[in-house]
CSV table of C-alpha atoms and ligand atoms in Angstrom, one decimal:
chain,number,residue,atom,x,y,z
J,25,UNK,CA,-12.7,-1.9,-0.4
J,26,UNK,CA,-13.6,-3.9,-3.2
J,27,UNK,CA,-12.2,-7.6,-2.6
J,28,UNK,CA,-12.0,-10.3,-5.3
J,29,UNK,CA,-15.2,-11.6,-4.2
J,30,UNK,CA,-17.0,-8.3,-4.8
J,31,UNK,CA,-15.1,-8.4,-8.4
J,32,UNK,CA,-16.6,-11.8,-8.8
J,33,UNK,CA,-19.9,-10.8,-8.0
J,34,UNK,CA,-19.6,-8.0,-10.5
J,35,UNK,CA,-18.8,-10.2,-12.9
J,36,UNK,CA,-21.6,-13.0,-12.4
J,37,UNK,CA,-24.9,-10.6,-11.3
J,38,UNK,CA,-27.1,-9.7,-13.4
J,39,UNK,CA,-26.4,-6.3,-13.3
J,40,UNK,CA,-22.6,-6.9,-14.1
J,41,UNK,CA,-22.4,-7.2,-17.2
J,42,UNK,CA,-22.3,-3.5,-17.5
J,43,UNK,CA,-20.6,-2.7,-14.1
J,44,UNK,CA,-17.4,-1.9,-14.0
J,45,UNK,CA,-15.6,-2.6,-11.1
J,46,UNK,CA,-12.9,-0.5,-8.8
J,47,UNK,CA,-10.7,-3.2,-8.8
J,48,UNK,CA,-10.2,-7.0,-10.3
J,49,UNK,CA,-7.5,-9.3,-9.9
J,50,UNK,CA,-6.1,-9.9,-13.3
J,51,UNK,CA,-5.7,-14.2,-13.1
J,52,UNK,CA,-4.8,-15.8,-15.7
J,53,UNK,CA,-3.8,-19.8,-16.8
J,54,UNK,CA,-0.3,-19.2,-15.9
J,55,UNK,CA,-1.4,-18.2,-12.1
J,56,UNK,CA,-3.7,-21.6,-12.1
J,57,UNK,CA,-0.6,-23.5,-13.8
J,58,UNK,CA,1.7,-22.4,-10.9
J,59,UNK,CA,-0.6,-23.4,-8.0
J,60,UNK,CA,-1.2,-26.6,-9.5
J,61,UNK,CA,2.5,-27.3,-9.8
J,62,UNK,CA,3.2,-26.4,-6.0
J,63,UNK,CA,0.4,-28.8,-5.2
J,64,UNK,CA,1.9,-31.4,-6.7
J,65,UNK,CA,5.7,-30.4,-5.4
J,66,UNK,CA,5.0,-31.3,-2.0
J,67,UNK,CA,6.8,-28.1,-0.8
J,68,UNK,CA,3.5,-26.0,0.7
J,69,UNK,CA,5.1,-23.1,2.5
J,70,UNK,CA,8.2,-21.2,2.1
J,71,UNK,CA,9.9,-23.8,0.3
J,72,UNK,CA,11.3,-22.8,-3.5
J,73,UNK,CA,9.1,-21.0,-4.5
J,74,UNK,CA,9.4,-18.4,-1.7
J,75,UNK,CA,13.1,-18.2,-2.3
J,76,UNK,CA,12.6,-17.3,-6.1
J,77,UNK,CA,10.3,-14.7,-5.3
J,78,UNK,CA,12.5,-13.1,-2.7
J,79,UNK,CA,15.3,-13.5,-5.4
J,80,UNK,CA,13.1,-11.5,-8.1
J,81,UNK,CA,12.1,-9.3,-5.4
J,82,UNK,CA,15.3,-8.2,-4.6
J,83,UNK,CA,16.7,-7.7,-8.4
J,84,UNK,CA,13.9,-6.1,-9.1
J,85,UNK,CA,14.2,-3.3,-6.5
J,86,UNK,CA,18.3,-3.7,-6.7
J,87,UNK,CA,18.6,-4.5,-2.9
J,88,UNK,CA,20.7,-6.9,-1.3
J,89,UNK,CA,17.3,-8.4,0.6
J,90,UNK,CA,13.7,-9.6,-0.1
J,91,UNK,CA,12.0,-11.3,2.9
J,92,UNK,CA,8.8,-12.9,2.0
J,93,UNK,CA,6.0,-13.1,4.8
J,94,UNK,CA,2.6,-13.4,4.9
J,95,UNK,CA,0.9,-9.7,4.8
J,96,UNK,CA,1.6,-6.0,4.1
J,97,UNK,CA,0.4,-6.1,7.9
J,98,UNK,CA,3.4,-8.6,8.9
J,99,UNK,CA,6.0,-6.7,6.6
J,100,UNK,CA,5.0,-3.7,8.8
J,101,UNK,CA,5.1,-5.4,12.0
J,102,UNK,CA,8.5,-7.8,11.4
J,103,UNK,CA,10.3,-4.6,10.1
J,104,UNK,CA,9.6,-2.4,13.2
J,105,UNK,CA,10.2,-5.5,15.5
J,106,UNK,CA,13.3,-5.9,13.7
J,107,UNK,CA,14.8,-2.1,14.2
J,108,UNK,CA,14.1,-3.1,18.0
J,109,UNK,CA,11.1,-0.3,18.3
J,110,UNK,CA,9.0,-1.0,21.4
J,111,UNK,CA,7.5,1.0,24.6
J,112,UNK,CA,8.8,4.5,25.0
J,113,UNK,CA,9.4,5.0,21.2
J,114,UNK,CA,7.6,7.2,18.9
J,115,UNK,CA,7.1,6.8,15.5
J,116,UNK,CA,5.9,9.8,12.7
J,117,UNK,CA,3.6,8.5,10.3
J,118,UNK,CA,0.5,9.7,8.3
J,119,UNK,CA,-2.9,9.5,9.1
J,120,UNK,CA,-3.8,9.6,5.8
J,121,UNK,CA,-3.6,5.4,5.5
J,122,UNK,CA,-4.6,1.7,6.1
J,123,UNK,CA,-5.4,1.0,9.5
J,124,UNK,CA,-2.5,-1.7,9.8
J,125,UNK,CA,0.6,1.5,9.1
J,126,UNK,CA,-0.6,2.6,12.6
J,127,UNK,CA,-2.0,-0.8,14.2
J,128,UNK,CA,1.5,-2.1,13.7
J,129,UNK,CA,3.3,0.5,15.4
J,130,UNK,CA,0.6,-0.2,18.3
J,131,UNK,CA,1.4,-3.8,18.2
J,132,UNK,CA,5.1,-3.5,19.1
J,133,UNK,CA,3.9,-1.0,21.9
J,134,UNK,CA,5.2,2.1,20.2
J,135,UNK,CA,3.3,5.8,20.1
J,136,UNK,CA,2.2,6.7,17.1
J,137,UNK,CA,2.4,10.4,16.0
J,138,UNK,CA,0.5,11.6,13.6
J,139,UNK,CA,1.9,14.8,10.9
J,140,UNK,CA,-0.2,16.1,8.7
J,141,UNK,CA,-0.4,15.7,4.4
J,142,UNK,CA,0.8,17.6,1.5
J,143,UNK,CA,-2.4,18.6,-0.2
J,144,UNK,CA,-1.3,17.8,-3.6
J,145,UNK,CA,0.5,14.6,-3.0
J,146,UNK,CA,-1.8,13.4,0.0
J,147,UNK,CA,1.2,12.2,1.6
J,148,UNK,CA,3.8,13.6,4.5
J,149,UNK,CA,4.8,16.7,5.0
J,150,UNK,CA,8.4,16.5,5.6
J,151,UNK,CA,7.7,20.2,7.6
J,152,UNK,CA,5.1,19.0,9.4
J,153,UNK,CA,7.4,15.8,9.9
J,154,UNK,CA,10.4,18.4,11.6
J,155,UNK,CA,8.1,19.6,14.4
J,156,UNK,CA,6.7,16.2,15.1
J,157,UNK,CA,10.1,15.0,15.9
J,158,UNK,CA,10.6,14.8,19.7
J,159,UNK,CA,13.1,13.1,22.1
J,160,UNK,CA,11.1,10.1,21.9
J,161,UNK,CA,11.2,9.9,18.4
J,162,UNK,CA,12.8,6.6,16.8
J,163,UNK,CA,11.6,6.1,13.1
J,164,UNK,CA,9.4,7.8,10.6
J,165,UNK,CA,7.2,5.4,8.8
J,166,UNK,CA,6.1,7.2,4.8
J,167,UNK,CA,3.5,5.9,3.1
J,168,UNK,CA,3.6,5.9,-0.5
J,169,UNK,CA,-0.3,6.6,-1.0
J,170,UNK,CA,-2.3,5.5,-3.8
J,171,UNK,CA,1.0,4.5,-5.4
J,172,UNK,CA,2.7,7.6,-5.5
J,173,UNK,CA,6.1,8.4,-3.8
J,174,UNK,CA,6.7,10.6,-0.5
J,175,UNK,CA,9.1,13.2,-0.8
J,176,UNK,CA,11.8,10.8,-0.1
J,177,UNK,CA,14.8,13.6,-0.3
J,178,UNK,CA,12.6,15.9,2.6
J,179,UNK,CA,12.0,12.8,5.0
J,180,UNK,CA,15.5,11.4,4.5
J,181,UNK,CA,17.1,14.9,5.6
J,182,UNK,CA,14.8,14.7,8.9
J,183,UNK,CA,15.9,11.5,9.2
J,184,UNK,CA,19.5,12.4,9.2
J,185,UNK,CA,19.4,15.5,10.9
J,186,UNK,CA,17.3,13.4,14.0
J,187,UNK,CA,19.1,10.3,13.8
J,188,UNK,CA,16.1,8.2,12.8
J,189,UNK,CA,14.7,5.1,10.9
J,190,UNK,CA,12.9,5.1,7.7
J,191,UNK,CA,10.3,2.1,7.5
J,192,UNK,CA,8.6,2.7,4.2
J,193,UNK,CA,5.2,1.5,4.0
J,194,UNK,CA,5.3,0.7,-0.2
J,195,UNK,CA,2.0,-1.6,0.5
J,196,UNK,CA,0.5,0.1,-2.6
J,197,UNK,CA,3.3,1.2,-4.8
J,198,UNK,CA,5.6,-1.4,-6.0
J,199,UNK,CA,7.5,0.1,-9.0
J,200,UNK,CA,7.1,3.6,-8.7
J,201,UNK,CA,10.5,5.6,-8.2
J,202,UNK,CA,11.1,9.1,-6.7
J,203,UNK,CA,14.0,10.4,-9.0
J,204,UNK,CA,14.5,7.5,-10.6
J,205,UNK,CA,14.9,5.3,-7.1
J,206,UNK,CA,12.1,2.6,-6.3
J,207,UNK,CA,10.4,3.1,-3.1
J,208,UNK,CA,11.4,0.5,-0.8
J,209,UNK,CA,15.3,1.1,-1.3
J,210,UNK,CA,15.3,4.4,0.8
J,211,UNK,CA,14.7,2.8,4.5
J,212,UNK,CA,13.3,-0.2,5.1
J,213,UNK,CA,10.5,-1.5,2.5
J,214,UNK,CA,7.4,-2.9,3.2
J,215,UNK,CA,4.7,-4.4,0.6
J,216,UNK,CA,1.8,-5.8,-0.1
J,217,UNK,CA,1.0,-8.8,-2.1
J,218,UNK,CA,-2.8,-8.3,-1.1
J,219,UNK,CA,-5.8,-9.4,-4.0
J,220,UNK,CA,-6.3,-5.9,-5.1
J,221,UNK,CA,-3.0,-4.8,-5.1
J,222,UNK,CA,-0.9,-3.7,-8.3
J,223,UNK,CA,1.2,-7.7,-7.8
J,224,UNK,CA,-1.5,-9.6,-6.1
J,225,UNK,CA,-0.7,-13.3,-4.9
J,226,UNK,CA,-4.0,-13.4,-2.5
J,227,UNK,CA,-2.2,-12.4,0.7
J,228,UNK,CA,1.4,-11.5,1.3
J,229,UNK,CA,4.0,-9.2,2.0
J,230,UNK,CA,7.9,-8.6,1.3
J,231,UNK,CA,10.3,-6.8,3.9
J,232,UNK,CA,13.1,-5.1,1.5
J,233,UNK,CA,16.5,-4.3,3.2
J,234,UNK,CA,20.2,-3.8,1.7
J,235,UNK,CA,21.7,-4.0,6.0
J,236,UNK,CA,22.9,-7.8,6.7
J,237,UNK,CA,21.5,-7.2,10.2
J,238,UNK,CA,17.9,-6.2,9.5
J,239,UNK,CA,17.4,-9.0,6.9
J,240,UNK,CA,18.4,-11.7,9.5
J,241,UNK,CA,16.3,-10.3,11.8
J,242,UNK,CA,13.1,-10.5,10.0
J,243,UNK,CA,14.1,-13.8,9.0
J,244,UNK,CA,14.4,-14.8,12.4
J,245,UNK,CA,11.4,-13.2,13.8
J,246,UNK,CA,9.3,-14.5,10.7
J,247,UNK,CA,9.5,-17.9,11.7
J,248,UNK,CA,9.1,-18.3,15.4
J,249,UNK,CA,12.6,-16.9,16.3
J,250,UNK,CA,14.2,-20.1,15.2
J,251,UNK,CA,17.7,-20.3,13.8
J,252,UNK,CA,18.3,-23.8,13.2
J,253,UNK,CA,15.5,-26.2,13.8
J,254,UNK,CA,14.4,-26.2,17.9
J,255,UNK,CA,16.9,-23.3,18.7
J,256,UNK,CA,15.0,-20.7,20.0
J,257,UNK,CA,16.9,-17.4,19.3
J,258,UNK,CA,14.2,-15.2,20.6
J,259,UNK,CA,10.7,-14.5,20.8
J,260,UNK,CA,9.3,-15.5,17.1
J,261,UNK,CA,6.1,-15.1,15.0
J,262,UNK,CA,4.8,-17.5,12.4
J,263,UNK,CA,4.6,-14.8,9.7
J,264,UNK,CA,5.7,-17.4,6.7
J,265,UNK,CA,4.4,-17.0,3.0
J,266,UNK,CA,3.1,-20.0,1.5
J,267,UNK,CA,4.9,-21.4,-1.9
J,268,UNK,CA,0.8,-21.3,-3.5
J,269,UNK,CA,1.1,-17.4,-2.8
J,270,UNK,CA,4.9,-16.8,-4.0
J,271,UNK,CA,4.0,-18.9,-7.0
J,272,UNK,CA,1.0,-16.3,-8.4
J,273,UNK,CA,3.3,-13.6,-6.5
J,274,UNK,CA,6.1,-14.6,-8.7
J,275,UNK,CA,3.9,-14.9,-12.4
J,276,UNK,CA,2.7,-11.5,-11.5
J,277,UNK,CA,6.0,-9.5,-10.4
J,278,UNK,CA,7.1,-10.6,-14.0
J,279,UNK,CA,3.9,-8.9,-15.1
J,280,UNK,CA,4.5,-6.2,-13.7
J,281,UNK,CA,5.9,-3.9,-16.0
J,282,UNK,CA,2.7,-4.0,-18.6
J,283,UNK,CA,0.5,-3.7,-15.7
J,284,UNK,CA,2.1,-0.8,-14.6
J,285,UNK,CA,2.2,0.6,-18.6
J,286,UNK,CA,-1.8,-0.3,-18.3
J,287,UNK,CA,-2.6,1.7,-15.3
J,288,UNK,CA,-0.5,4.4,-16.5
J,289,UNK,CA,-2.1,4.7,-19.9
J,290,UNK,CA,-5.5,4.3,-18.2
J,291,UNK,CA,-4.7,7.1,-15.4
J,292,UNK,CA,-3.6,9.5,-18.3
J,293,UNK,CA,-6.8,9.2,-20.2
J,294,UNK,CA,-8.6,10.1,-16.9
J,295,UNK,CA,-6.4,12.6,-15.8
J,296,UNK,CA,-6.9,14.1,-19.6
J,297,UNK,CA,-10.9,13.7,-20.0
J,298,UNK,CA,-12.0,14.5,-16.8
J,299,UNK,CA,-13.4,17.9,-16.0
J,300,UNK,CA,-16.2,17.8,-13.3
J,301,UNK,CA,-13.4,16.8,-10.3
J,302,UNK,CA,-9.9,17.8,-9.0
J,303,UNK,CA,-7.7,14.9,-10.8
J,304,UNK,CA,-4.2,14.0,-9.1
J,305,UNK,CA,-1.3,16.2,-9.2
J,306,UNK,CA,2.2,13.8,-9.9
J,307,UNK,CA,5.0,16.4,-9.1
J,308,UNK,CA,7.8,15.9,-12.1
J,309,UNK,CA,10.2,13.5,-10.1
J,310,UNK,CA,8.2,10.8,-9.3
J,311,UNK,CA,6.3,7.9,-11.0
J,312,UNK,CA,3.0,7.0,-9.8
J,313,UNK,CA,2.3,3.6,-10.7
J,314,UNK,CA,-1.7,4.6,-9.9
J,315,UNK,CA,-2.6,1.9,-7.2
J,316,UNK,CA,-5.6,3.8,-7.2
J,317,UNK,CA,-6.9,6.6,-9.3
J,318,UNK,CA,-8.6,9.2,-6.7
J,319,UNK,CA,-9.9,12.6,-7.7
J,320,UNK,CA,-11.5,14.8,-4.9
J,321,UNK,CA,-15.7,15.7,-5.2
J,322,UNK,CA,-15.6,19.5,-3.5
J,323,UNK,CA,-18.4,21.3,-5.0
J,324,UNK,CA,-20.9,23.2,-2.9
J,325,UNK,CA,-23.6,21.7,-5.7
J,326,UNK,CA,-22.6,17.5,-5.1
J,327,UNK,CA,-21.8,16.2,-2.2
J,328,UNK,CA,-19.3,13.0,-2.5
J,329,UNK,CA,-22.3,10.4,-1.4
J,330,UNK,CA,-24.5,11.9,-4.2
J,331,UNK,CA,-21.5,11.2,-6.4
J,332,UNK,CA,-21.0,7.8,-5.1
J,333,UNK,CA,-24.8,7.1,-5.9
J,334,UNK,CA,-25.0,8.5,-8.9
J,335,UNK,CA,-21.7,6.5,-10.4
J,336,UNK,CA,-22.7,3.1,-8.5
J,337,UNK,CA,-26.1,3.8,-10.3
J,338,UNK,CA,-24.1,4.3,-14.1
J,339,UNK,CA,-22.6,0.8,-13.3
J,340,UNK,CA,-19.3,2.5,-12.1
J,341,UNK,CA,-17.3,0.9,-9.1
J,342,UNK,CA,-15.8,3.5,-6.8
J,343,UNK,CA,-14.0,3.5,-3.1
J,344,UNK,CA,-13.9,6.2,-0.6
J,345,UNK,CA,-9.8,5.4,0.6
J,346,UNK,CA,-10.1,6.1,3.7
J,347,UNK,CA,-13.2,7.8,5.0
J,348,UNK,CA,-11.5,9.4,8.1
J,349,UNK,CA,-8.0,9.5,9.6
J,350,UNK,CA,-6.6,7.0,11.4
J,351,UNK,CA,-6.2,9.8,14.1
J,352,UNK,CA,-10.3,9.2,14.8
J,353,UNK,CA,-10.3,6.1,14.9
J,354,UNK,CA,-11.2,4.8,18.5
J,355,UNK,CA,-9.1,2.6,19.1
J,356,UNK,CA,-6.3,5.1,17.9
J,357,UNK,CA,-7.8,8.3,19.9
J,358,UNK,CA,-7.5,5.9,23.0
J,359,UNK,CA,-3.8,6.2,22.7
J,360,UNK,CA,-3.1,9.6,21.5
J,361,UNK,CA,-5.8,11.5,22.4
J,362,UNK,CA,-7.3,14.2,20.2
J,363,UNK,CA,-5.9,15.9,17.2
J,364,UNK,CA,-6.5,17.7,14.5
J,365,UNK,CA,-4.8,17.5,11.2
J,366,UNK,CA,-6.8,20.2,8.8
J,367,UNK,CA,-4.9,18.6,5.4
J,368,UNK,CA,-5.9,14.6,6.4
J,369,UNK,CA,-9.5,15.7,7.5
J,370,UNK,CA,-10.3,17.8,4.1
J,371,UNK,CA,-8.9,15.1,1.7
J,372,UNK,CA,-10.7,12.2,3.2
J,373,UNK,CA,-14.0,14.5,3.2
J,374,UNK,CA,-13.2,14.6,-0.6
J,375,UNK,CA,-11.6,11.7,-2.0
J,376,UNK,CA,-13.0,9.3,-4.1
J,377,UNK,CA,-11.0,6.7,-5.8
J,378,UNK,CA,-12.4,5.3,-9.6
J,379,UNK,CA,-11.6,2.5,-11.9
J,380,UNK,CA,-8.3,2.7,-13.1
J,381,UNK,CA,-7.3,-1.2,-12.8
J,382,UNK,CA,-5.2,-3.3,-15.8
J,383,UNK,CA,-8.6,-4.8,-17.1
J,384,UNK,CA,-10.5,-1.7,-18.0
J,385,UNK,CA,-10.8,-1.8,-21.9
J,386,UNK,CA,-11.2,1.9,-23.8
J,387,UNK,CA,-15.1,1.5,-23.7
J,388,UNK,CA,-14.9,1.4,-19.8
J,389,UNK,CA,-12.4,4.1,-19.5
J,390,UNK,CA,-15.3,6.4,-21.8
J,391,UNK,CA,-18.1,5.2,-19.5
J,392,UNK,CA,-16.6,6.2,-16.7
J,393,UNK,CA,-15.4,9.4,-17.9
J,394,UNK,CA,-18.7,10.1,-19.5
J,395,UNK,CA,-20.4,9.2,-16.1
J,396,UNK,CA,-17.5,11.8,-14.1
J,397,UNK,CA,-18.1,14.2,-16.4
J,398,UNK,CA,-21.9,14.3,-16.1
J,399,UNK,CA,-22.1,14.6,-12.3
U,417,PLP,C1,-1.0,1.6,3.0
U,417,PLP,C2,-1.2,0.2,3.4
U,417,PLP,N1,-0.4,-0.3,4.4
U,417,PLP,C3,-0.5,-1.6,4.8
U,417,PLP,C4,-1.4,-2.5,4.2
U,417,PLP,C5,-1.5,-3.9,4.7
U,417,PLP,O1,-1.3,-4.8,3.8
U,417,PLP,P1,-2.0,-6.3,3.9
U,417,PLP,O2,-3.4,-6.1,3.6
U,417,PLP,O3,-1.3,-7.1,2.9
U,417,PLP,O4,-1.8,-6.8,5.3
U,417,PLP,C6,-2.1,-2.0,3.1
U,417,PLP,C7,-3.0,-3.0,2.4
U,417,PLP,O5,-4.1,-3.1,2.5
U,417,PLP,C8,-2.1,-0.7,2.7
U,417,PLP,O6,-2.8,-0.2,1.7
């Protein structure tokens, strides 16, 4: 994955000036401003500045609850702590994802189970969701991929019909709706306020919630399961944002909207210019808000590491997300054993993800559709 200090480097090689990296932060004076300000506040860690974010959080997504932490990772792990799923459960996710949607279900001692991907959306199945659902089964845990919605209305009616939790993992997809609904309002709502992502304040995360219960909870369990101060409700975490990151988190939720415009105009001039790959399919009642841009390299004539090669050679930045299911990972096989899931193992043979960032100007976008193009 391309981190800010890969973006850096882009930008201060030699080579860089021409290379066009798969992701950058987009930083600006009123980012620096903010920090500076907290620094001087005396107020370090989830002081004001946490509260207004959770505030602007919450209106933004119209629910009753934002809870501010310190990583998509910790979002994941405080909200499944929080529904009380632990040994004995099992939870339905995909394996198409970052390792932490599955390494927090294995930290609350939880079995994953893994149902295979819609081809087109490279996200759950809701079918393949039904016949995963066993006794066992507690919550089902969609992740919006790449920035595009599940199909929200499929997994909620398994959800009903089973009696189970929704945890969505939104890590990559703040702003995008299904039917007009943001993602993060249809179960719990977990995000990521990691460097690359669409609102970046370095690290952080945001559990979003509208039931009184939950909210408390992850309050609670975010700060060492302390009520008032030295009364030790329960067993706690230190999983606190600091006020530095909720103060960048904060200019850039409010830049959200023409970020989101950017990487929307930039996704349709790929999506329209590109010829040489299979571009993204974005099924009429959902709004991608294009995370990531990722076409799929399956031509008997170019394998996806020739295409890698051959772009990273043209100057273009691109990332393989993710190079195998989280079903093969060893750590994961350990506790599930083997499976096969056709869908997951085909796409990430295939995908590649390209430059489709806020800071691409139109002489970037034709480079890299130029470069596509003649692969
Ligand atoms: C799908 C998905 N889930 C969870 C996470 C974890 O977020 P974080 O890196 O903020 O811990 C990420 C981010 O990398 C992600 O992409």
């Amino acid at each position: 994955m391309a981190t800010v200090d890969s973006a850096h480097e882009a930008s201060t090689t030699g080579r860089s000036a021409a290379r066009i990296p798969i992701s950058r932060p987009f930083i600006g004076d009123e980012e620096k401003a903010a920090v500076l300000a907290v620094l001087d506040s005396g107020m370090l860690v989830q002081g004001p500045q946490v509260a207004a974010l959770e505030e602007e959080f919450a209106a933004l997504l119209g629910v009753r609850h934002a809870i501010a932490n310190a990583s998509g990772t910790a979002a994941l792990h405080l909200a499944l702590l929080a529904h009380d799923i632990g040994p004995g459960d099992e939870v339905i996710t995909s394996a198409f994802s970052f390792v932490a949607t599955v390494n927090t279900i294995l930290y609350v001692g939880a079995r994953p189970v893994f149902a295979d991907v819609d081809e087109r959306t490279f996200n759950l199945d809701p079918a393949a969701v039904a016949e995963a659902v066993t006794p066992r089964t507690r919550a089902i845990v969609p992740v919006h991929l790449y920035g595009l919605p599940c199909d929200m209305d499929g997994i909620a009616s398994v959800a009903a019909e089973h009696g189970l939790t929704v945890i969505e993992d939104a890590a990559q997809a703040i702003g995008a709706t299904y039917r007009g609904r943001p993602v993060g309002t249809f179960g719990t709502g977990c995000f990521s306020l990691y460097a690359t992502k669409n609102v970046a304040s370095g690290e952080g995360g945001v559990v979003t919630t509208d039931d009184d219960r939950i909210a408390d909870r992850v309050r609670l369990l975010r700060q060492h399961g302390m009520r008032a101060r030295y009364a030790y409700e329960t067993l706690g975490y230190n999983l606190r944002m600091t006020d530095l990151h909720a103060a960048i988190g904060r200019v850039q939720l409010g830049r959200l909207d023409e970020m989101t415009r950017r990487r929307r105009a930039n996704a349709a001039v790929l999506s329209r210019s590109l010829t040489s790959v299979t571009t993204p399919t974005v099924p009429d009642d959902r709004d991608h808000v294009w995370h990531q841009y990722t076409v799929r390299v399956a031509r008997p004539d170019l394998s996806r590491d020739e295409a890698v090669r051959r772009l990273d050679e043209a100057g273009i930045g691109t990332g393989i997300f993710y190079p195998e299911g989280l079903h093969q990972l060893p750590h994961v096989r350990e506790v599930v054993g083997d499976q096969r899931l056709p869908v997951t193992e085909r796409l990430t043979s295939e995908v590649l993800s390209l430059p489709v960032h806020p800071a691409l100007v139109e002489d970037d976008l034709a480079r890299v559709v130029a470069a596509v193009n003649g692969l």
